[in-house]
XYZ file of C-alpha atoms in Angstrom:
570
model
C 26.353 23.316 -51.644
C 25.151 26.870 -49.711
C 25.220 26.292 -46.159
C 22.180 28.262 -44.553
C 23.595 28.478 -41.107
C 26.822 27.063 -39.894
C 26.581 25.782 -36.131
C 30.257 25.285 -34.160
C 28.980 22.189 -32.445
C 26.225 19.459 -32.674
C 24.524 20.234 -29.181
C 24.546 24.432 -30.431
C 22.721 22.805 -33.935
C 20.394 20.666 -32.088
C 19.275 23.165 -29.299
C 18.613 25.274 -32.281
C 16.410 22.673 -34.099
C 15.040 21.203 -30.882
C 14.287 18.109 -32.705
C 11.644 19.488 -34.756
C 11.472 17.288 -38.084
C 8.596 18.740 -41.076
C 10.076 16.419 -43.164
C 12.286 19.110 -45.390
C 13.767 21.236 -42.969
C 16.760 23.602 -43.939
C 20.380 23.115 -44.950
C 22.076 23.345 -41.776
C 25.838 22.248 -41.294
C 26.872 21.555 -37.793
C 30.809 21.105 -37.330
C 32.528 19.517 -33.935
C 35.301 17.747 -36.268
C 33.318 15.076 -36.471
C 29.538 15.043 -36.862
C 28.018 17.194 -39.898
C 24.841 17.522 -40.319
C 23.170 18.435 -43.985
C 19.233 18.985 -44.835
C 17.992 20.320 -48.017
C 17.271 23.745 -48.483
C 13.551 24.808 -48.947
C 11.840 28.608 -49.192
C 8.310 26.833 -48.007
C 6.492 28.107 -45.048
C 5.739 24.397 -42.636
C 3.109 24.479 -39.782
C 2.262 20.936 -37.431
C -1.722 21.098 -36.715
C -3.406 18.110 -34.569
C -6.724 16.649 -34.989
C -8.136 14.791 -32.100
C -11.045 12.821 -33.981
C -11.670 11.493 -37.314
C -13.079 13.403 -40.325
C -12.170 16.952 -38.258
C -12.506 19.937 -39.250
C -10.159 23.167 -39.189
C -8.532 26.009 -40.314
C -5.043 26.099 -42.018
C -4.600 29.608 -42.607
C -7.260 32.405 -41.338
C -9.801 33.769 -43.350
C -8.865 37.254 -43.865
C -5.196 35.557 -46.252
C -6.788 35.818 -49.740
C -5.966 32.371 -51.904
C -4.069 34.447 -53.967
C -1.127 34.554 -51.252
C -0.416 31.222 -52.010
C 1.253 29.492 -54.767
C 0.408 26.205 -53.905
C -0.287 24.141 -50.551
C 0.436 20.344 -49.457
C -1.077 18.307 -46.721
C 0.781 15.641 -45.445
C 2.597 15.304 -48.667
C -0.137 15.625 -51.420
C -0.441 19.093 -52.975
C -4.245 20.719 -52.604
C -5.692 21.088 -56.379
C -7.579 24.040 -55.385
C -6.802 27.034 -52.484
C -10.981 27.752 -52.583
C -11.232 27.451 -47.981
C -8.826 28.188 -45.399
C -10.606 25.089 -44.042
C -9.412 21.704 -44.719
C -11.134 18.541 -43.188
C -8.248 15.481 -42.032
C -10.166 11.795 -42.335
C -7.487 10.362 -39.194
C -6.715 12.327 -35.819
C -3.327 12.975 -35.327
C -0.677 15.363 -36.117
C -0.816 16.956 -39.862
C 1.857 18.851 -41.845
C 0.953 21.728 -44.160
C 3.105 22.876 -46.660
C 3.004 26.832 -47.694
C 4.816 27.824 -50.893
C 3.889 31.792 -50.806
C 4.057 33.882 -53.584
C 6.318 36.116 -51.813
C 8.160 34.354 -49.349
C 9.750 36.057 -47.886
C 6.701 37.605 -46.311
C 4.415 36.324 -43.818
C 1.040 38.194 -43.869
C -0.680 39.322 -40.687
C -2.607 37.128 -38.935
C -2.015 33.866 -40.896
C -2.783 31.457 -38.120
C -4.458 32.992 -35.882
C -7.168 31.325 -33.927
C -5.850 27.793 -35.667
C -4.907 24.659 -34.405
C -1.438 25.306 -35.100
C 1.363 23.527 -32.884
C 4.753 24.222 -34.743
C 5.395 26.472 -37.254
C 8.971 26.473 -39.393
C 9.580 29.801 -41.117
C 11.872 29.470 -44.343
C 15.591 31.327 -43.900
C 13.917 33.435 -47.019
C 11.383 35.319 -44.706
C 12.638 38.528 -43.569
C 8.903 40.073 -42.144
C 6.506 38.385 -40.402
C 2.965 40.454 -39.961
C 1.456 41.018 -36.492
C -0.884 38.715 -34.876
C 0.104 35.315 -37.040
C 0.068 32.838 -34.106
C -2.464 34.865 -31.861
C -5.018 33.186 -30.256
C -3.084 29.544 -31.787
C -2.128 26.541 -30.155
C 1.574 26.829 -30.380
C 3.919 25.570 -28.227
C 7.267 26.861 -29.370
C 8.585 29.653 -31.989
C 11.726 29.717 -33.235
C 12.062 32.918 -35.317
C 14.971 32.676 -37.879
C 18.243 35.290 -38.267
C 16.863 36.113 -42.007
C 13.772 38.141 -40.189
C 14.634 41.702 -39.782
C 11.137 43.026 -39.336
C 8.174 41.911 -37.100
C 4.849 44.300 -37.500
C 3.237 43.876 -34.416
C 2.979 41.218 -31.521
C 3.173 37.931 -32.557
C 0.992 35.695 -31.030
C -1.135 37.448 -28.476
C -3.382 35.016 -26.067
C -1.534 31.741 -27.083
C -1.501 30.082 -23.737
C 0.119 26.990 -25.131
C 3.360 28.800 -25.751
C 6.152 27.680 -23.756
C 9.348 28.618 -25.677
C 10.624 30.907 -27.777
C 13.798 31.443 -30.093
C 14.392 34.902 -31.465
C 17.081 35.023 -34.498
C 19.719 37.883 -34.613
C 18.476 39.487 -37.722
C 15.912 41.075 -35.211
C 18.746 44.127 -33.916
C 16.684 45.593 -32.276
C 13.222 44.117 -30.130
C 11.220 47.043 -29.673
C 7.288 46.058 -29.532
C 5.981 46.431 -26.380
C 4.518 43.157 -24.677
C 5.588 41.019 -27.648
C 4.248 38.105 -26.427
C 1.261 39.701 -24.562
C -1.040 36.879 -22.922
C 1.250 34.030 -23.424
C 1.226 33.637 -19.962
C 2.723 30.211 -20.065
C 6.243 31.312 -21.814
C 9.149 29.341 -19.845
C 12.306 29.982 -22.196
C 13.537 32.747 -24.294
C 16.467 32.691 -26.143
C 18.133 35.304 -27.961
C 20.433 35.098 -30.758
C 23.614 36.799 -31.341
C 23.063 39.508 -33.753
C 20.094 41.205 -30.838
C 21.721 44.271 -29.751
C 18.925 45.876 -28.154
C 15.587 45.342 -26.299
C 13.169 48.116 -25.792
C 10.819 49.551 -23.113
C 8.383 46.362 -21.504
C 8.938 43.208 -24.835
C 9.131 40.823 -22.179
C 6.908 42.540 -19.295
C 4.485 40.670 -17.522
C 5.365 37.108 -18.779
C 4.596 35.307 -15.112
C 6.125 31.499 -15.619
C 9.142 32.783 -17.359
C 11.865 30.806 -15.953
C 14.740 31.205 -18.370
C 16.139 34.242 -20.326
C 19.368 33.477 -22.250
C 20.601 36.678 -23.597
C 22.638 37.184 -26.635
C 26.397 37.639 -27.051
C 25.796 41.308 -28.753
C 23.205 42.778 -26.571
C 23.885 46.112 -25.201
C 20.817 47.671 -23.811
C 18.069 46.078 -22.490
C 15.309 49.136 -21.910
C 12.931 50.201 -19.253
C 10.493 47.444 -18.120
C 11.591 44.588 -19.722
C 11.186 41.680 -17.361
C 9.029 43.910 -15.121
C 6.314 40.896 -13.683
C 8.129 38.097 -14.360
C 7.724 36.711 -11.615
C 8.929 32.743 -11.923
C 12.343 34.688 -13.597
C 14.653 33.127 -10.877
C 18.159 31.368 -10.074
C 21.249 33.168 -11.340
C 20.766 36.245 -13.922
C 23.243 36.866 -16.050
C 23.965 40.504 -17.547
C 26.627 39.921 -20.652
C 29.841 41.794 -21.042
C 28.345 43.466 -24.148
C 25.483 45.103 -22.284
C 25.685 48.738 -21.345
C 22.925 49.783 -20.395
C 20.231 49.024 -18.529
C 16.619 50.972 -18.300
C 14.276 51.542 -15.448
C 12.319 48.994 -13.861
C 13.985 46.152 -15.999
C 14.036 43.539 -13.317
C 11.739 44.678 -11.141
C 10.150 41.841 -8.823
C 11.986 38.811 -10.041
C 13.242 36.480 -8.244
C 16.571 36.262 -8.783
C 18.673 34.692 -6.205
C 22.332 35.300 -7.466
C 23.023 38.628 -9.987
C 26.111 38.591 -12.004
C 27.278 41.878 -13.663
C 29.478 42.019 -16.567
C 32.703 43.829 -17.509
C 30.321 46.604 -19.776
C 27.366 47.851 -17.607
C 27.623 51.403 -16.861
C 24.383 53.032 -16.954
C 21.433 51.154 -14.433
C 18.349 53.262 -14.679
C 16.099 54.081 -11.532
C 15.138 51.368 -9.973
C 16.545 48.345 -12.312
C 16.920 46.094 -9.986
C 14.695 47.457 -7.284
C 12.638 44.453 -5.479
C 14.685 42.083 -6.937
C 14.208 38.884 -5.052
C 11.167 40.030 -3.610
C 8.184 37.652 -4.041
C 4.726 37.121 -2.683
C 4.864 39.966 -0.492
C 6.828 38.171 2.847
C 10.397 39.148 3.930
C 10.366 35.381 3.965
C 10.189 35.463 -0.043
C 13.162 37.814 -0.676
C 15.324 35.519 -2.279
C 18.539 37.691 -3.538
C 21.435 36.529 -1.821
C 24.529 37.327 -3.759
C 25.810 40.113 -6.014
C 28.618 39.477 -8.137
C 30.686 41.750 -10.621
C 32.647 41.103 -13.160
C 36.410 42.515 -11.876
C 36.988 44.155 -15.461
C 34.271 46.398 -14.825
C 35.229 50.135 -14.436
C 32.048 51.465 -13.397
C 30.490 48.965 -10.936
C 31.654 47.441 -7.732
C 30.577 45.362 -5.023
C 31.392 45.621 -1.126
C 30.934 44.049 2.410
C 28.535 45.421 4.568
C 28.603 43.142 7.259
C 27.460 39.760 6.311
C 26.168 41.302 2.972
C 27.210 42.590 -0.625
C 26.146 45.865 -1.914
C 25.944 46.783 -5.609
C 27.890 50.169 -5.623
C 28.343 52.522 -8.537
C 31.909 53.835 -8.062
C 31.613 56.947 -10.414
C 28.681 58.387 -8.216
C 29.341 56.684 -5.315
C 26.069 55.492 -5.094
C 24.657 52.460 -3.028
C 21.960 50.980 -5.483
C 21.266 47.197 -3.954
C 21.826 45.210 -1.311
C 21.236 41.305 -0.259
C 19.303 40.777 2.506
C 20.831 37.934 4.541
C 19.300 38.641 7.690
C 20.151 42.028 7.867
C 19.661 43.548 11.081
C 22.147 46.436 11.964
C 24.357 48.616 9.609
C 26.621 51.370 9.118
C 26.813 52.854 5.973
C 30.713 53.561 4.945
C 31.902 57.145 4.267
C 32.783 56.467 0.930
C 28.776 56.021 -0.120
C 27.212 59.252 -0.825
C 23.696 58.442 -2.149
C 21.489 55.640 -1.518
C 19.429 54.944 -4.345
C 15.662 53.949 -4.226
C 14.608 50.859 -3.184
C 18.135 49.940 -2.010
C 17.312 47.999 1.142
C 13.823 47.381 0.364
C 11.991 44.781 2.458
C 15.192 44.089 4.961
C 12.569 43.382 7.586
C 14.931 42.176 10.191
C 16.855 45.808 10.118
C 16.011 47.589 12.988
C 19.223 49.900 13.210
C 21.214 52.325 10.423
C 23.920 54.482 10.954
C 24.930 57.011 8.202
C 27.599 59.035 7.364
C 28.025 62.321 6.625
C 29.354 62.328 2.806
C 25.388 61.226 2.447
C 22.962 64.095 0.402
C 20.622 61.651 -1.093
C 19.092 59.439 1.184
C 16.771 56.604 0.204
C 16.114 52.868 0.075
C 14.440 51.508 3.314
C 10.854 51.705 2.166
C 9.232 48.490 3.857
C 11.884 48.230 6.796
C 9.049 47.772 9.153
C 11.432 46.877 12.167
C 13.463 49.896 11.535
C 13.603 52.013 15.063
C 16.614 54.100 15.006
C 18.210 55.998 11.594
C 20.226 59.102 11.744
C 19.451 61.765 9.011
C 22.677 63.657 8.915
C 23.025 67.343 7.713
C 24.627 66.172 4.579
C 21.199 65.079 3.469
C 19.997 67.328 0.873
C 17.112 65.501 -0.764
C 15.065 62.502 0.869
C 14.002 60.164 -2.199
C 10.771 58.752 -3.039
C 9.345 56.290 -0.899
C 12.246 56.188 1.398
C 10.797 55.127 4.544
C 7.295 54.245 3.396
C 5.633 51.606 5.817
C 8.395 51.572 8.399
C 5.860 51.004 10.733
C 7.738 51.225 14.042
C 10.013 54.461 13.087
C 8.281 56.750 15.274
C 10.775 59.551 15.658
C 12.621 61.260 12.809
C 14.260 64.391 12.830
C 14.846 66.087 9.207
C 17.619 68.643 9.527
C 17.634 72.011 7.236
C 19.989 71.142 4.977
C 16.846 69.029 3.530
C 15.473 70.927 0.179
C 13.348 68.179 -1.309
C 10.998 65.671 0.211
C 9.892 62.526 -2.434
C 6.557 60.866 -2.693
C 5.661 58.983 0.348
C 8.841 59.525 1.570
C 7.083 58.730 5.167
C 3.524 57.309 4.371
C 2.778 54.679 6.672
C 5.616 54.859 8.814
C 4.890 55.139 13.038
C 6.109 58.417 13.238
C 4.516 60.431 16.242
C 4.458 63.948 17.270
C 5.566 66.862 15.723
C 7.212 67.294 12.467
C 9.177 70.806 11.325
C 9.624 71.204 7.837
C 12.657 72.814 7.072
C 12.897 76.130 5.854
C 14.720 75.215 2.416
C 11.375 72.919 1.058
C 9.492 74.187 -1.419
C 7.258 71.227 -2.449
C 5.935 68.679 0.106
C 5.160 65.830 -2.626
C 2.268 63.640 -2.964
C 1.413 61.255 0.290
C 4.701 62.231 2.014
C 3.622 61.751 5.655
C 0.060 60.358 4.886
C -0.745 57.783 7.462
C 1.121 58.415 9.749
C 0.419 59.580 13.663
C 2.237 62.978 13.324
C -0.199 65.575 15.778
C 1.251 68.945 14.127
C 3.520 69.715 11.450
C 4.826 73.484 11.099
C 5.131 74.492 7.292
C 7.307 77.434 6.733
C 6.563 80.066 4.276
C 8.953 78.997 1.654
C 6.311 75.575 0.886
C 4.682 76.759 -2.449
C 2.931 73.378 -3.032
C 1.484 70.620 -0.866
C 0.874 67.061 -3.158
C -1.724 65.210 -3.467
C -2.614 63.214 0.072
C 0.811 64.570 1.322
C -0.503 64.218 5.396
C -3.737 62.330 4.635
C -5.071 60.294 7.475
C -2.919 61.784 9.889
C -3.364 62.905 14.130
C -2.564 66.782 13.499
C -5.672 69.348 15.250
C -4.877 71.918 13.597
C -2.874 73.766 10.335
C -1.635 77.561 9.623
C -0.166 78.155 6.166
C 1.160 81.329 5.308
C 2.339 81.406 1.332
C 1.155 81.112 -2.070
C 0.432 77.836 -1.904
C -1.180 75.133 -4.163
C -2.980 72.336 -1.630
C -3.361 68.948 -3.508
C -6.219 66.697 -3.484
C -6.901 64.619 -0.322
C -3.776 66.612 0.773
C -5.541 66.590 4.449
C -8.702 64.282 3.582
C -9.453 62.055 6.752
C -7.407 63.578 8.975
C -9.928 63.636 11.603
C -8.612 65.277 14.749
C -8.036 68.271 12.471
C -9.809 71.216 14.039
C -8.291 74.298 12.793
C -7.387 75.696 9.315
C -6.002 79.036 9.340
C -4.404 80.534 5.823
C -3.029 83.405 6.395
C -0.237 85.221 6.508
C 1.754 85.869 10.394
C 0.764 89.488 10.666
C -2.766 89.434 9.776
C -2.883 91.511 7.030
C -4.820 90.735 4.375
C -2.782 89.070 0.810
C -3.353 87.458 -1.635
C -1.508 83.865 -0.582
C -3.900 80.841 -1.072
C -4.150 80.124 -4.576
C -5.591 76.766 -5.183
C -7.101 74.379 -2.940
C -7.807 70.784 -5.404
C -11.064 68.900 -4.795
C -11.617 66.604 -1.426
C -8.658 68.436 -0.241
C -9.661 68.695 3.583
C -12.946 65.960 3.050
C -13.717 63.730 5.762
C -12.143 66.078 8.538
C -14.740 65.279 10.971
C -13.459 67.310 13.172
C -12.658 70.300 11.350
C -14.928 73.025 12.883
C -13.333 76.389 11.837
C -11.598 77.378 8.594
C -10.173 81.044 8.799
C -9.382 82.360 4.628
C -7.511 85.704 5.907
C -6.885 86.020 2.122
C -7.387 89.533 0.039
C -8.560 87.346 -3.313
C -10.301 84.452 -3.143
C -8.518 81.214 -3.579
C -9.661 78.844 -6.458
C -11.318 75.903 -5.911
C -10.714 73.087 -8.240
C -13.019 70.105 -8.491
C -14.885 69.423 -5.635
C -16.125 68.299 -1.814
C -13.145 70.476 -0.703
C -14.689 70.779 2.618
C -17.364 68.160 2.826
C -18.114 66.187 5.859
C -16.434 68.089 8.471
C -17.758 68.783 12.070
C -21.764 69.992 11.554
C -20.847 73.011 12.988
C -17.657 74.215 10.902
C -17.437 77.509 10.192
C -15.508 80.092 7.370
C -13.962 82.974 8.701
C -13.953 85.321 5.626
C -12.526 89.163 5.121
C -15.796 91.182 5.581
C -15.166 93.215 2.176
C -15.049 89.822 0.490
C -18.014 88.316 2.048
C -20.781 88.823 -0.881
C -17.988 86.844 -2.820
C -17.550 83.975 -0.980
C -21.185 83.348 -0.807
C -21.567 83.794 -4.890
C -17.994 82.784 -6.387
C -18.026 79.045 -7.720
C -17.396 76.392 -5.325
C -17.441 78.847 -2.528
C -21.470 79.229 -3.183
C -22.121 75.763 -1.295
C -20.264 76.700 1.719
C -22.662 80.469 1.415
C -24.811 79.580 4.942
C -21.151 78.578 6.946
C -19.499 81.935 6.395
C -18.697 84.887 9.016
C -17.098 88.402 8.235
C -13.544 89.102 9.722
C -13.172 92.892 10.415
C -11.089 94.943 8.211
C -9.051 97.944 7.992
């Protein structure tokens, strides 16, 4: 006899089953040295449908499978004479086999059961593709996907809310549809068998009551995205000693309580585990209290700070998580020289950090809002994304000139007061970098070639010189209404060509905003619109007198024409 699958014990064999019995399953052979289990062999497709009343009506395959598919099908034991309706009406309520000898079976087509009744479905060891959409809309409730499929052509069952496990065979090397399951918002268990070496970008994203991921033996990269939303995904997680790799976002906002690294990882992308243990939006919710790697791995460490345990990639010397176990001062040792995004995310009770100066990227304590006092040293070279965004009571920060690159929101929403000096090595201010913050004057230097998009929106500053050939975003100054003063220019008056491009709404809602000097030889372009709208009623351009007429008739400029006034020149 041909043994379909050989199991090494009887709990592996019946965790595999689940105790799902269509009356002919497969040959199976479980071995402990002393239970075996045999069941005949069959290359027949077997779904479970229930009926709820008598004499009810439903569909057994969908509409668009022509008869022809099939070479013959049995209900509850008695073969159909005729294939003529994908409806069949059962006279008692109650659950129903159906029997599905396809002509080619080892082929299921697209869309066989969707929108049915459905509740099980067995696919035959034979199968090696299932179409897309076979089980969408359905009334499943678990899928167990056997290691003879090697091709799936399209999600499976989209919008089955019944759904609640799945088992993926290891024919399947590589998972790479994006949202797999999409809408089966009531998944609880995957499990993947060995023979899965790879998931790709976002199969599993979004999947909300996931509680339970159990990975397989042979996996070695999961990809960007992949658990991203699962938000029930909590307890221990697991990362095999076969994985290498692991993609951006992967993990983001689950929350797992206890992470375990094994001996293989090497590569974590940006922001893997970023939020992890974060929930609901309370400091109260961040669950992840221990980090644990395996002590055969070469690439990834953990260490002590204080009462916690950073994550620490030892061939960059990079901090890239940390618990939060009621973090409240730290000093970073001079060992670390980068602290990746996101890396102390949400410590709400840290209100002190001390850093060394072996640090050049600096990043991480986005959402520290009782941080008060952090050193920037002059090892700093580049200030990541979102580094202190909505550290609320920060109100003084220095940022020393070794600093050549400010992120995105690097400071939105922090309590920052006062002035802020940009240092001379910055090229870029990104998008919302200081917006909403209380900064009253910022001095740009010369070298700043682009400001991003709401970079010091909503801000305190009165007024703004800029002097280089500069790109202003949108919003870049929208709302910022103490703003009284715009002067772009250059420091000795004469006229050049330095404003390029001011983007739509760029200084809107400046209430306050009564005088905007354009000391400029061309006229700079303006993209989209309401560049200037609602500012103080009686704002004002100051304009080159030789460029006056073109002001008042280039595009965009031509609804500003009754606010202009000539600058003398040369």
């Amino acid at each position: 006899m041909k043994y379909v699958k050989e199991f090494q014990t009887t709990a592996e064999y019946n965790e595999y089953v689940n105790g799902v019995d269509f009356g002919t399953p497969y040959v199976y052979k479980a071995k402990d040295n002393s239970d075996y289990h045999f069941k005949k062999q069959e290359e027949c497709l077997f779904a479970k449908f229930k009926t709820t009343s008598s004499n009810e009506q439903i569909t057994i395959f969908n509409g668009s499978i022509s008869s022809s598919t099939f070479e013959f099908i049995e209900v509850d034991g008695v073969k159909l004479d005729s294939i003529s309706s994908p409806s069949y009406t059962f006279t008692t309520p109650g659950n129903h086999i159906v029997k599905y000898k396809l002509v080619d079976p080892t082929t299921i087509p697209a869309n066989m059961f969707a929108g049915s009744k459905i509740t099980r479905i067995r696919i035959p060891d034979v199968t090696t593709t299932i179409g897309g959409g076979i089980l969408t809309g359905s009334q499943i409730e678990e899928l167990i996907i056997p290691d003879s499929v090697t091709t799936i052509n399209g999600s499976i069952c989209n919008g089955s809310s019944t759904l609640k496990k799945v088992v993926i065979g290891g024919g399947l090397e590589t998972l790479s549809i994006s949202s797999m399951f999409g809408g089966c918002q009531n998944i609880e268990t995957i499990i993947l068998r060995d023979g899965i070496k790879t998931i790709g970008d976002s199969v599993f994203v979004g999947l909300g009551k996931l509680k339970k991921i159990k990975f397989s033996n042979t996996l070695i990269s999961i990809g960007n995205q992949v658990f991203a939303g699962c938000g029930a995904l909590g307890g221990l997680l697991e990362i095999p000693d076969s994985v290498t790799n692991i993609g951006d976002g992967a993990f983001v906002t689950c929350p797992i309580t206890d992470l375990y690294i094994g001996s293989g990882l090497t590569t974590i992308g940006s922001n893997a585990f970023s939020f992890l243990g974060y929930l609901n939006g309370s400091a109260s919710d961040y669950k992840l209290k221990h980090i644990t790697v395996s002590e055969n791995n070469t690439h990834l460490s953990v260490i002590k700070i204080g009462e916690n345990e950073a994550l620490i990639d030892t061939t960059t010397n990079t901090l890239i998580r940390c618990t939060n176990n009621n973090l409240t001062e730290i000093t970073i040792p001079n060992t670390i020289t980068s602290i990746a995004d996101n890396a102390f995310y949400y410590c709400s009770n840290l209100t002190k950090v001390t850093l060394p100066n072996t640090i050049t990227y600096l990043s991480g304590f986005n959402n520290c809002n009782n941080l008060i006092d952090i050193n920037i040293p002059d090892s700093v070279t580049s200030i990541g994304n979102y580094a202190f965004d909505n550290c609320g009571r920060l109100t003084s920060i220095d940022i020393p000139d070794s600093v050549t690159s400010i992120g995105d929101h690097a400071f939105a929403y922090c309590g920052i007061t006062g002035n802020i000096n940009i240092p001379n090595g910055i090229t870029a201010i990104n998008d919302g970098a200081f917006a909403n913050t209380n900064i009253t004057s910022i001095n740009i230097p010369s070298t700043v070639t682009s400001i991003g998009d709401s970079a010091f929106r909503d801000t305190n500053i009165t007024s703004l010189i800029l002097d280089s050939t500069i790109t202003i975003g949108q919003y870049a100054f929208s709302a910022c209404q103490s703003l009284e003063t715009v002067v772009l220019t250059n420091p000795n008056n004469v006229l050049s060509n330095k404003v390029t491009v001011i983007n739509n709404h760029a200084f809107y809602n400046c209430t306050s905003l009564y005088s905007v000097t354009l000391n400029c030889a061309a006229l700079p372009t303006l993209n989209g619109n309401y560049h200037f709208s609602n500012n103080a009623s009686n704002r004002k351009f100051y304009v080159p007198s030789n460029q006056l007429q073109n002001y008042k008739m280039s595009p965009g400029w031509i609804s500003y024409s009754s606010d202009y006034e000539a600058i003398p020149t040369e």
